[in-house]
């Protein structure tokens, strides 16, 4: 057998890839740091493999910046982060089972507790564990009811192997319904006024909180999307300039031909014609493109925009190359990014993919290779 491991290791061997700018992530991190000041801890939220940017690589650059901690939602992401940030605290959002307590202790992860039964299950493992208590301030998701928090903190204080380091809530507003950020904030303030065992770190802040609610900084913030330059900055009270970490999605032309009568009639779909010059890009819905891409989306090939043609396939999408007669097998096509004076940005892509910037970054699949710019 030949040694072809470079095929696996090299993104250059891939038919499609995304380009990620680590310096954009560092720039955004520094923007958050200067906004919250030196006294507020930053727990960088790296869930969903760091919003598609690679939790190991992102953890390495943020650890070098001196980030105070990380937040992740899966054991897999915790492992990726720990592999490149050996000492930084890692908070596991709700999700992992006490069955994994010895691994959690070995990787020195901080668990989340939302109820007395969770506390009991973790305590029963006999592992020495650090924990944050999560409170639900009206987001109707994970977290203890505000009325249960005091009792939970008391029980934890009487549990020798569980050390409560923090208390947090995910600040979020359900669109058009539910409590406003201000109502959640006032619930938290009421709670803090009543509990006697206030943990060292109290945290109520996503990107929304950092951008729109400076008064809610407390001891720590845990922004995610904004570190990747994809938070919604409309109505921001802190007008930060963020740079998108995902700056390109590219694919190669894996087939180029001119159709003729020998393959039969052209499909009766928008953008096809009987004698068209057509190409096939080595990217498809298996890499995270929407399966039902509407007509109107384009790619840039040799500095010219060409239409992408439905239907999409797992690994392929067709393009009409009539406007680029010299396009050739192996050419690079830009689905997101700049080439030859043309530019497709995240907002344009989000419109065609019927999602938003977070939906694009987090919807890209692991099979879409990552290439890092320093
Ligand atoms: C997702 C998440 C965040 C980060 O939210 P963004 O809106 O991406 O900044 C912070 N905290 C918790 C608990 C989360 O689940």
mmCIF file of C-alpha atoms and ligand atoms in Angstrom:
data_model
loop_
_atom_site.group_PDB
_atom_site.id
_atom_site.type_symbol
_atom_site.label_atom_id
_atom_site.label_comp_id
_atom_site.label_asym_id
_atom_site.label_seq_id
_atom_site.Cartn_x
_atom_site.Cartn_y
_atom_site.Cartn_z
ATOM 1 C CA UNK A 1 0.000 0.000 0.000
ATOM 2 C CA UNK A 2 1.266 3.477 -0.815
ATOM 3 C CA UNK A 3 1.540 6.147 1.806
ATOM 4 C CA UNK A 4 -1.100 8.619 0.655
ATOM 5 C CA UNK A 5 -1.913 10.134 4.049
ATOM 6 C CA UNK A 6 -1.222 13.596 2.584
ATOM 7 C CA UNK A 7 -4.558 13.176 0.782
ATOM 8 C CA UNK A 8 -6.202 13.270 4.203
ATOM 9 C CA UNK A 9 -3.954 15.854 5.790
ATOM 10 C CA UNK A 10 -3.865 18.404 2.974
ATOM 11 C CA UNK A 11 -6.818 20.651 2.324
ATOM 12 C CA UNK A 12 -5.267 21.228 -1.126
ATOM 13 C CA UNK A 13 -6.421 17.720 -2.064
ATOM 14 C CA UNK A 14 -10.043 18.605 -1.311
ATOM 15 C CA UNK A 15 -12.536 19.579 -3.992
ATOM 16 C CA UNK A 16 -13.979 22.259 -1.715
ATOM 17 C CA UNK A 17 -12.957 24.120 1.406
ATOM 18 C CA UNK A 18 -13.656 27.076 3.692
ATOM 19 C CA UNK A 19 -11.054 29.699 4.567
ATOM 20 C CA UNK A 20 -10.945 30.916 8.143
ATOM 21 C CA UNK A 21 -9.087 33.954 9.376
ATOM 22 C CA UNK A 22 -7.687 33.398 12.853
ATOM 23 C CA UNK A 23 -6.545 37.033 12.935
ATOM 24 C CA UNK A 24 -10.186 38.117 12.522
ATOM 25 C CA UNK A 25 -11.070 36.039 15.607
ATOM 26 C CA UNK A 26 -8.208 37.633 17.560
ATOM 27 C CA UNK A 27 -9.361 41.072 16.392
ATOM 28 C CA UNK A 28 -12.928 40.353 17.579
ATOM 29 C CA UNK A 29 -11.692 38.957 20.893
ATOM 30 C CA UNK A 30 -9.653 42.123 21.485
ATOM 31 C CA UNK A 31 -12.717 44.221 20.632
ATOM 32 C CA UNK A 32 -14.690 42.371 23.333
ATOM 33 C CA UNK A 33 -11.806 42.751 25.784
ATOM 34 C CA UNK A 34 -11.556 46.494 25.230
ATOM 35 C CA UNK A 35 -15.349 46.822 25.520
ATOM 36 C CA UNK A 36 -15.709 44.974 28.835
ATOM 37 C CA UNK A 37 -12.410 46.132 30.323
ATOM 38 C CA UNK A 38 -9.712 44.107 32.083
ATOM 39 C CA UNK A 39 -11.733 43.176 35.199
ATOM 40 C CA UNK A 40 -14.521 41.211 33.498
ATOM 41 C CA UNK A 41 -13.668 37.610 32.632
ATOM 42 C CA UNK A 42 -14.286 36.421 29.073
ATOM 43 C CA UNK A 43 -15.491 32.838 28.616
ATOM 44 C CA UNK A 44 -15.262 32.372 24.842
ATOM 45 C CA UNK A 45 -18.225 30.270 23.706
ATOM 46 C CA UNK A 46 -16.855 27.718 21.198
ATOM 47 C CA UNK A 47 -19.900 25.498 20.727
ATOM 48 C CA UNK A 48 -20.600 23.711 17.441
ATOM 49 C CA UNK A 49 -16.853 23.287 16.823
ATOM 50 C CA UNK A 50 -16.340 27.024 17.352
ATOM 51 C CA UNK A 51 -19.221 28.033 15.074
ATOM 52 C CA UNK A 52 -17.676 25.913 12.334
ATOM 53 C CA UNK A 53 -14.218 27.481 12.647
ATOM 54 C CA UNK A 54 -12.528 24.569 14.460
ATOM 55 C CA UNK A 55 -12.565 24.552 18.279
ATOM 56 C CA UNK A 56 -8.969 23.307 18.640
ATOM 57 C CA UNK A 57 -7.439 25.967 16.389
ATOM 58 C CA UNK A 58 -9.589 28.765 17.814
ATOM 59 C CA UNK A 59 -8.849 27.685 21.407
ATOM 60 C CA UNK A 60 -5.107 27.849 20.697
ATOM 61 C CA UNK A 61 -5.170 31.475 19.504
ATOM 62 C CA UNK A 62 -7.543 32.618 22.258
ATOM 63 C CA UNK A 63 -5.520 30.865 24.971
ATOM 64 C CA UNK A 64 -2.471 32.734 23.644
ATOM 65 C CA UNK A 65 -4.493 35.958 24.023
ATOM 66 C CA UNK A 66 -5.081 35.091 27.682
ATOM 67 C CA UNK A 67 -8.813 34.324 27.509
ATOM 68 C CA UNK A 68 -10.201 33.513 30.982
ATOM 69 C CA UNK A 69 -12.254 30.474 30.024
ATOM 70 C CA UNK A 70 -14.220 28.643 27.357
ATOM 71 C CA UNK A 71 -17.831 27.506 27.113
ATOM 72 C CA UNK A 72 -18.788 24.413 25.079
ATOM 73 C CA UNK A 73 -21.908 22.297 24.694
ATOM 74 C CA UNK A 74 -20.412 18.915 23.799
ATOM 75 C CA UNK A 75 -17.782 16.566 25.181
ATOM 76 C CA UNK A 76 -16.232 16.491 21.714
ATOM 77 C CA UNK A 77 -15.732 20.260 21.699
ATOM 78 C CA UNK A 78 -14.423 20.162 25.270
ATOM 79 C CA UNK A 79 -11.821 17.622 24.178
ATOM 80 C CA UNK A 80 -10.830 19.727 21.152
ATOM 81 C CA UNK A 81 -10.435 22.832 23.298
ATOM 82 C CA UNK A 82 -8.473 21.014 26.026
ATOM 83 C CA UNK A 83 -6.070 19.602 23.407
ATOM 84 C CA UNK A 84 -4.843 23.143 22.650
ATOM 85 C CA UNK A 85 -5.582 25.006 25.896
ATOM 86 C CA UNK A 86 -4.178 22.800 28.666
ATOM 87 C CA UNK A 87 -4.927 25.060 31.635
ATOM 88 C CA UNK A 88 -7.793 27.400 30.747
ATOM 89 C CA UNK A 89 -11.114 26.649 32.519
ATOM 90 C CA UNK A 90 -13.713 24.996 30.263
ATOM 91 C CA UNK A 91 -17.391 25.278 31.189
ATOM 92 C CA UNK A 92 -19.590 22.478 29.838
ATOM 93 C CA UNK A 93 -23.076 23.774 29.135
ATOM 94 C CA UNK A 94 -25.865 21.275 29.948
ATOM 95 C CA UNK A 95 -25.579 18.062 27.993
ATOM 96 C CA UNK A 96 -23.009 15.627 29.330
ATOM 97 C CA UNK A 97 -24.030 12.641 31.440
ATOM 98 C CA UNK A 98 -22.450 11.776 34.827
ATOM 99 C CA UNK A 99 -21.460 8.461 33.236
ATOM 100 C CA UNK A 100 -18.410 10.381 31.922
ATOM 101 C CA UNK A 101 -17.409 11.846 35.288
ATOM 102 C CA UNK A 102 -13.898 10.392 35.354
ATOM 103 C CA UNK A 103 -13.105 11.863 31.911
ATOM 104 C CA UNK A 104 -14.613 15.182 32.977
ATOM 105 C CA UNK A 105 -12.365 15.191 36.044
ATOM 106 C CA UNK A 106 -9.302 14.128 34.053
ATOM 107 C CA UNK A 107 -9.802 16.930 31.506
ATOM 108 C CA UNK A 108 -10.561 19.341 34.365
ATOM 109 C CA UNK A 109 -13.895 20.438 32.894
ATOM 110 C CA UNK A 110 -16.461 22.472 34.820
ATOM 111 C CA UNK A 111 -19.939 20.932 34.713
ATOM 112 C CA UNK A 112 -23.300 22.694 34.754
ATOM 113 C CA UNK A 113 -25.960 21.854 37.347
ATOM 114 C CA UNK A 114 -29.612 22.772 36.811
ATOM 115 C CA UNK A 115 -31.351 20.680 39.453
ATOM 116 C CA UNK A 116 -30.960 18.753 42.709
ATOM 117 C CA UNK A 117 -31.225 15.438 40.866
ATOM 118 C CA UNK A 118 -28.306 16.418 38.603
ATOM 119 C CA UNK A 119 -26.297 17.398 41.683
ATOM 120 C CA UNK A 120 -27.006 14.022 43.274
ATOM 121 C CA UNK A 121 -26.069 12.075 40.157
ATOM 122 C CA UNK A 122 -22.717 13.862 39.817
ATOM 123 C CA UNK A 123 -22.031 13.704 43.558
ATOM 124 C CA UNK A 124 -22.575 9.928 43.466
ATOM 125 C CA UNK A 125 -19.642 9.494 41.058
ATOM 126 C CA UNK A 126 -17.249 10.518 43.875
ATOM 127 C CA UNK A 127 -15.111 12.488 41.389
ATOM 128 C CA UNK A 128 -13.940 15.904 42.557
ATOM 129 C CA UNK A 129 -15.725 18.302 40.212
ATOM 130 C CA UNK A 130 -16.060 22.025 39.683
ATOM 131 C CA UNK A 131 -19.513 23.236 38.693
ATOM 132 C CA UNK A 132 -21.548 26.257 37.673
ATOM 133 C CA UNK A 133 -25.238 26.433 38.539
ATOM 134 C CA UNK A 134 -27.387 27.461 35.602
ATOM 135 C CA UNK A 135 -30.554 29.457 36.193
ATOM 136 C CA UNK A 136 -33.402 29.921 33.699
ATOM 137 C CA UNK A 137 -34.510 33.547 33.899
ATOM 138 C CA UNK A 138 -37.364 33.107 31.439
ATOM 139 C CA UNK A 139 -35.747 31.662 28.296
ATOM 140 C CA UNK A 140 -37.686 28.424 28.991
ATOM 141 C CA UNK A 141 -34.693 26.234 28.272
ATOM 142 C CA UNK A 142 -32.116 24.527 30.524
ATOM 143 C CA UNK A 143 -31.460 25.867 34.011
ATOM 144 C CA UNK A 144 -32.993 25.800 37.477
ATOM 145 C CA UNK A 145 -36.057 27.878 38.237
ATOM 146 C CA UNK A 146 -35.023 31.047 40.052
ATOM 147 C CA UNK A 147 -36.996 29.838 43.095
ATOM 148 C CA UNK A 148 -34.889 26.644 43.246
ATOM 149 C CA UNK A 149 -31.440 28.228 43.106
ATOM 150 C CA UNK A 150 -30.949 28.979 46.780
ATOM 151 C CA UNK A 151 -31.824 25.406 47.784
ATOM 152 C CA UNK A 152 -29.526 24.008 45.098
ATOM 153 C CA UNK A 153 -26.602 26.161 46.283
ATOM 154 C CA UNK A 154 -27.195 25.029 49.879
ATOM 155 C CA UNK A 155 -27.232 21.359 48.916
ATOM 156 C CA UNK A 156 -24.078 21.798 46.821
ATOM 157 C CA UNK A 157 -22.319 23.457 49.760
ATOM 158 C CA UNK A 158 -23.048 20.312 51.778
ATOM 159 C CA UNK A 159 -21.640 18.068 49.008
ATOM 160 C CA UNK A 160 -17.894 17.608 49.584
ATOM 161 C CA UNK A 161 -16.864 16.567 46.058
ATOM 162 C CA UNK A 162 -18.726 19.326 44.192
ATOM 163 C CA UNK A 163 -17.225 22.813 44.202
ATOM 164 C CA UNK A 164 -19.551 25.574 42.941
ATOM 165 C CA UNK A 165 -17.501 28.184 41.079
ATOM 166 C CA UNK A 166 -20.199 30.125 39.298
ATOM 167 C CA UNK A 167 -23.816 30.929 38.524
ATOM 168 C CA UNK A 168 -24.961 31.772 35.025
ATOM 169 C CA UNK A 169 -27.905 32.223 32.715
ATOM 170 C CA UNK A 170 -28.136 32.497 28.960
ATOM 171 C CA UNK A 171 -29.464 35.933 28.165
ATOM 172 C CA UNK A 172 -31.733 35.629 25.176
ATOM 173 C CA UNK A 173 -34.993 36.933 23.870
ATOM 174 C CA UNK A 174 -37.382 34.626 22.058
ATOM 175 C CA UNK A 175 -38.398 36.517 18.934
ATOM 176 C CA UNK A 176 -41.516 38.576 19.533
ATOM 177 C CA UNK A 177 -42.428 36.771 22.728
ATOM 178 C CA UNK A 178 -41.224 35.917 26.228
ATOM 179 C CA UNK A 179 -39.459 38.195 28.632
ATOM 180 C CA UNK A 180 -37.227 41.002 27.498
ATOM 181 C CA UNK A 181 -33.570 41.156 28.426
ATOM 182 C CA UNK A 182 -34.478 43.734 31.044
ATOM 183 C CA UNK A 183 -36.994 41.414 32.715
ATOM 184 C CA UNK A 184 -34.392 38.629 32.830
ATOM 185 C CA UNK A 185 -31.875 41.072 34.280
ATOM 186 C CA UNK A 186 -34.230 42.173 37.010
ATOM 187 C CA UNK A 187 -35.011 38.531 37.901
ATOM 188 C CA UNK A 188 -31.297 37.893 38.268
ATOM 189 C CA UNK A 189 -30.818 40.967 40.437
ATOM 190 C CA UNK A 190 -33.689 39.857 42.677
ATOM 191 C CA UNK A 191 -32.100 36.431 42.964
ATOM 192 C CA UNK A 192 -28.651 37.831 43.801
ATOM 193 C CA UNK A 193 -30.228 39.959 46.505
ATOM 194 C CA UNK A 194 -31.710 36.885 48.199
ATOM 195 C CA UNK A 195 -29.023 34.198 48.014
ATOM 196 C CA UNK A 196 -26.469 33.975 50.792
ATOM 197 C CA UNK A 197 -23.960 31.780 48.942
ATOM 198 C CA UNK A 198 -23.161 33.966 45.927
ATOM 199 C CA UNK A 199 -20.631 32.036 43.785
ATOM 200 C CA UNK A 200 -17.410 33.819 42.772
ATOM 201 C CA UNK A 201 -18.469 34.196 39.141
ATOM 202 C CA UNK A 202 -21.913 35.405 38.088
ATOM 203 C CA UNK A 203 -22.433 35.595 34.333
ATOM 204 C CA UNK A 204 -25.402 36.602 32.161
ATOM 205 C CA UNK A 205 -24.088 37.468 28.762
ATOM 206 C CA UNK A 206 -24.142 36.216 25.200
ATOM 207 C CA UNK A 207 -23.107 38.387 22.221
ATOM 208 C CA UNK A 208 -26.432 40.189 22.617
ATOM 209 C CA UNK A 209 -25.565 41.106 26.180
ATOM 210 C CA UNK A 210 -22.077 42.342 25.296
ATOM 211 C CA UNK A 211 -23.335 44.408 22.362
ATOM 212 C CA UNK A 212 -26.591 45.756 23.803
ATOM 213 C CA UNK A 213 -26.452 45.514 27.597
ATOM 214 C CA UNK A 214 -23.166 46.777 29.068
ATOM 215 C CA UNK A 215 -24.867 47.034 32.484
ATOM 216 C CA UNK A 216 -25.107 43.209 32.542
ATOM 217 C CA UNK A 217 -21.356 42.514 32.384
ATOM 218 C CA UNK A 218 -21.172 41.341 36.053
ATOM 219 C CA UNK A 219 -18.105 39.116 36.714
ATOM 220 C CA UNK A 220 -17.875 37.483 33.296
ATOM 221 C CA UNK A 221 -19.329 37.401 29.772
ATOM 222 C CA UNK A 222 -19.561 34.425 27.412
ATOM 223 C CA UNK A 223 -20.033 35.679 23.854
ATOM 224 C CA UNK A 224 -19.961 33.268 20.930
ATOM 225 C CA UNK A 225 -21.181 34.593 17.581
ATOM 226 C CA UNK A 226 -19.479 37.969 17.926
ATOM 227 C CA UNK A 227 -16.039 36.360 18.272
ATOM 228 C CA UNK A 228 -16.606 35.017 14.771
ATOM 229 C CA UNK A 229 -17.874 38.347 13.445
ATOM 230 C CA UNK A 230 -21.386 36.999 12.865
ATOM 231 C CA UNK A 231 -23.413 38.557 15.696
ATOM 232 C CA UNK A 232 -26.253 40.869 14.779
ATOM 233 C CA UNK A 233 -24.805 44.303 15.553
ATOM 234 C CA UNK A 234 -28.033 46.221 14.835
ATOM 235 C CA UNK A 235 -29.009 48.442 17.779
ATOM 236 C CA UNK A 236 -25.649 47.779 19.433
ATOM 237 C CA UNK A 237 -24.923 50.065 22.357
ATOM 238 C CA UNK A 238 -21.253 49.188 22.003
ATOM 239 C CA UNK A 239 -20.521 49.914 18.350
ATOM 240 C CA UNK A 240 -17.743 47.371 17.811
ATOM 241 C CA UNK A 241 -16.221 46.707 14.414
ATOM 242 C CA UNK A 242 -16.201 42.945 13.970
ATOM 243 C CA UNK A 243 -14.552 40.951 11.190
ATOM 244 C CA UNK A 244 -16.066 37.712 9.848
ATOM 245 C CA UNK A 245 -13.854 34.722 10.633
ATOM 246 C CA UNK A 246 -15.287 32.754 7.719
ATOM 247 C CA UNK A 247 -13.978 34.737 4.768
ATOM 248 C CA UNK A 248 -14.295 32.290 1.879
ATOM 249 C CA UNK A 249 -16.012 29.120 0.659
ATOM 250 C CA UNK A 250 -14.418 27.701 -2.476
ATOM 251 C CA UNK A 251 -14.771 24.676 -4.731
ATOM 252 C CA UNK A 252 -13.005 23.353 -7.828
ATOM 253 C CA UNK A 253 -14.500 22.734 -11.225
ATOM 254 C CA UNK A 254 -14.424 18.949 -11.420
ATOM 255 C CA UNK A 255 -16.039 18.746 -14.874
ATOM 256 C CA UNK A 256 -16.373 21.136 -17.817
ATOM 257 C CA UNK A 257 -18.149 20.422 -21.115
ATOM 258 C CA UNK A 258 -20.363 21.878 -23.833
ATOM 259 C CA UNK A 259 -23.702 20.111 -24.074
ATOM 260 C CA UNK A 260 -25.003 18.911 -27.447
ATOM 261 C CA UNK A 261 -27.869 16.809 -28.757
ATOM 262 C CA UNK A 262 -26.082 13.550 -27.900
ATOM 263 C CA UNK A 263 -27.010 13.859 -24.190
ATOM 264 C CA UNK A 264 -30.623 14.603 -25.008
ATOM 265 C CA UNK A 265 -32.725 17.629 -24.155
ATOM 266 C CA UNK A 266 -31.667 20.136 -21.501
ATOM 267 C CA UNK A 267 -33.487 19.879 -18.157
ATOM 268 C CA UNK A 268 -36.557 22.077 -18.073
ATOM 269 C CA UNK A 269 -35.233 24.136 -15.169
ATOM 270 C CA UNK A 270 -34.105 27.770 -14.847
ATOM 271 C CA UNK A 271 -30.624 28.501 -16.240
ATOM 272 C CA UNK A 272 -30.226 25.477 -18.554
ATOM 273 C CA UNK A 273 -30.012 25.659 -22.373
ATOM 274 C CA UNK A 274 -29.480 22.918 -25.017
ATOM 275 C CA UNK A 275 -25.933 23.841 -26.090
ATOM 276 C CA UNK A 276 -24.729 25.443 -22.871
ATOM 277 C CA UNK A 277 -21.189 25.327 -21.627
ATOM 278 C CA UNK A 278 -21.610 23.714 -18.230
ATOM 279 C CA UNK A 279 -19.427 22.971 -15.280
ATOM 280 C CA UNK A 280 -19.731 20.908 -12.126
ATOM 281 C CA UNK A 281 -18.322 22.124 -8.813
ATOM 282 C CA UNK A 282 -17.054 19.618 -6.245
ATOM 283 C CA UNK A 283 -19.339 20.890 -3.494
ATOM 284 C CA UNK A 284 -22.925 19.996 -2.626
ATOM 285 C CA UNK A 285 -25.481 19.811 0.133
ATOM 286 C CA UNK A 286 -23.343 17.222 1.907
ATOM 287 C CA UNK A 287 -20.912 20.074 2.613
ATOM 288 C CA UNK A 288 -23.666 22.266 4.035
ATOM 289 C CA UNK A 289 -25.155 24.024 1.024
ATOM 290 C CA UNK A 290 -28.964 24.183 1.130
ATOM 291 C CA UNK A 291 -30.559 21.254 -0.639
ATOM 292 C CA UNK A 292 -33.168 23.459 -2.312
ATOM 293 C CA UNK A 293 -31.021 26.366 -3.466
ATOM 294 C CA UNK A 294 -33.222 28.897 -5.268
ATOM 295 C CA UNK A 295 -32.237 30.232 -8.709
ATOM 296 C CA UNK A 296 -30.197 33.430 -8.435
ATOM 297 C CA UNK A 297 -27.253 32.227 -6.343
ATOM 298 C CA UNK A 298 -23.897 32.521 -8.072
ATOM 299 C CA UNK A 299 -20.222 31.645 -7.853
ATOM 300 C CA UNK A 300 -17.247 33.667 -9.119
ATOM 301 C CA UNK A 301 -15.051 31.888 -11.666
ATOM 302 C CA UNK A 302 -12.155 33.725 -13.350
ATOM 303 C CA UNK A 303 -13.522 37.000 -11.997
ATOM 304 C CA UNK A 304 -16.991 36.489 -13.514
ATOM 305 C CA UNK A 305 -20.239 35.622 -11.766
ATOM 306 C CA UNK A 306 -21.872 32.450 -13.032
ATOM 307 C CA UNK A 307 -25.250 31.045 -11.935
ATOM 308 C CA UNK A 308 -25.476 27.935 -9.767
ATOM 309 C CA UNK A 309 -28.114 25.577 -11.159
ATOM 310 C CA UNK A 310 -30.591 23.514 -9.166
ATOM 311 C CA UNK A 311 -30.948 20.713 -8.268
ATOM 312 C CA UNK A 312 -28.085 20.312 -5.805
ATOM 313 C CA UNK A 313 -26.501 16.956 -5.149
ATOM 314 C CA UNK A 314 -24.709 15.493 -2.159
ATOM 315 C CA UNK A 315 -21.273 16.302 -3.612
ATOM 316 C CA UNK A 316 -21.933 18.355 -6.772
ATOM 317 C CA UNK A 317 -23.608 21.479 -8.070
ATOM 318 C CA UNK A 318 -23.821 22.558 -11.723
ATOM 319 C CA UNK A 319 -22.880 25.992 -13.026
ATOM 320 C CA UNK A 320 -23.646 27.665 -16.337
ATOM 321 C CA UNK A 321 -20.253 28.652 -17.792
ATOM 322 C CA UNK A 322 -21.538 30.412 -20.929
ATOM 323 C CA UNK A 323 -20.123 33.731 -19.680
ATOM 324 C CA UNK A 324 -16.678 32.245 -18.979
ATOM 325 C CA UNK A 325 -15.639 30.416 -22.164
ATOM 326 C CA UNK A 326 -12.067 29.849 -20.953
ATOM 327 C CA UNK A 327 -13.116 28.193 -17.646
ATOM 328 C CA UNK A 328 -11.235 24.923 -17.263
ATOM 329 C CA UNK A 329 -11.181 21.738 -15.230
ATOM 330 C CA UNK A 330 -9.540 22.454 -11.840
ATOM 331 C CA UNK A 331 -10.434 26.177 -11.770
ATOM 332 C CA UNK A 332 -11.325 27.638 -8.409
ATOM 333 C CA UNK A 333 -14.895 28.878 -7.870
ATOM 334 C CA UNK A 334 -15.712 31.306 -5.084
ATOM 335 C CA UNK A 335 -19.098 30.839 -3.387
ATOM 336 C CA UNK A 336 -18.230 33.257 -0.581
ATOM 337 C CA UNK A 337 -15.422 35.800 -0.774
ATOM 338 C CA UNK A 338 -13.647 37.939 -3.366
ATOM 339 C CA UNK A 339 -12.061 37.242 -6.742
ATOM 340 C CA UNK A 340 -11.112 39.577 -9.600
ATOM 341 C CA UNK A 341 -13.103 42.563 -8.314
ATOM 342 C CA UNK A 342 -16.272 40.542 -7.654
ATOM 343 C CA UNK A 343 -17.411 39.890 -4.099
ATOM 344 C CA UNK A 344 -20.019 37.628 -2.463
ATOM 345 C CA UNK A 345 -20.466 38.435 1.217
ATOM 346 C CA UNK A 346 -22.171 36.547 4.041
ATOM 347 C CA UNK A 347 -25.317 38.696 3.763
ATOM 348 C CA UNK A 348 -25.769 37.782 0.080
ATOM 349 C CA UNK A 349 -25.138 34.115 0.797
ATOM 350 C CA UNK A 350 -27.582 34.179 3.722
ATOM 351 C CA UNK A 351 -30.289 35.572 1.434
ATOM 352 C CA UNK A 352 -29.863 32.762 -1.127
ATOM 353 C CA UNK A 353 -29.441 30.073 1.512
ATOM 354 C CA UNK A 354 -32.514 31.430 3.373
ATOM 355 C CA UNK A 355 -30.681 31.671 6.686
ATOM 356 C CA UNK A 356 -28.395 34.115 8.516
ATOM 357 C CA UNK A 357 -24.629 34.334 9.063
ATOM 358 C CA UNK A 358 -24.743 32.064 12.126
ATOM 359 C CA UNK A 359 -26.827 29.568 10.128
ATOM 360 C CA UNK A 360 -24.208 29.517 7.372
ATOM 361 C CA UNK A 361 -21.162 29.128 9.646
ATOM 362 C CA UNK A 362 -22.747 26.477 11.866
ATOM 363 C CA UNK A 363 -24.475 24.655 9.002
ATOM 364 C CA UNK A 364 -21.263 23.898 7.096
ATOM 365 C CA UNK A 365 -20.427 20.207 7.404
ATOM 366 C CA UNK A 366 -17.224 18.609 8.716
ATOM 367 C CA UNK A 367 -16.468 17.320 5.189
ATOM 368 C CA UNK A 368 -15.916 20.892 4.029
ATOM 369 C CA UNK A 369 -12.168 21.203 4.649
ATOM 370 C CA UNK A 370 -10.779 24.107 6.654
ATOM 371 C CA UNK A 371 -7.878 26.241 5.532
ATOM 372 C CA UNK A 372 -6.499 28.737 8.040
ATOM 373 C CA UNK A 373 -5.083 32.110 7.245
ATOM 374 C CA UNK A 374 -2.859 33.223 10.126
HETATM 375 C C1 LIG B 1 -24.731 29.816 22.765
HETATM 376 C C2 LIG B 1 -24.462 30.330 24.105
HETATM 377 C C3 LIG B 1 -23.739 31.524 24.262
HETATM 378 C C4 LIG B 1 -23.236 32.337 23.105
HETATM 379 O O1 LIG B 1 -24.298 32.929 22.407
HETATM 380 P P1 LIG B 1 -24.020 33.927 21.193
HETATM 381 O O2 LIG B 1 -25.348 34.503 20.921
HETATM 382 O O3 LIG B 1 -23.484 33.112 20.086
HETATM 383 O O4 LIG B 1 -23.030 34.923 21.679
HETATM 384 C C5 LIG B 1 -23.472 31.940 25.535
HETATM 385 N N1 LIG B 1 -23.894 31.242 26.618
HETATM 386 C C6 LIG B 1 -24.612 30.106 26.505
HETATM 387 C C7 LIG B 1 -25.057 29.395 27.730
HETATM 388 C C8 LIG B 1 -24.932 29.611 25.249
HETATM 389 O O5 LIG B 1 -25.656 28.492 25.125
#
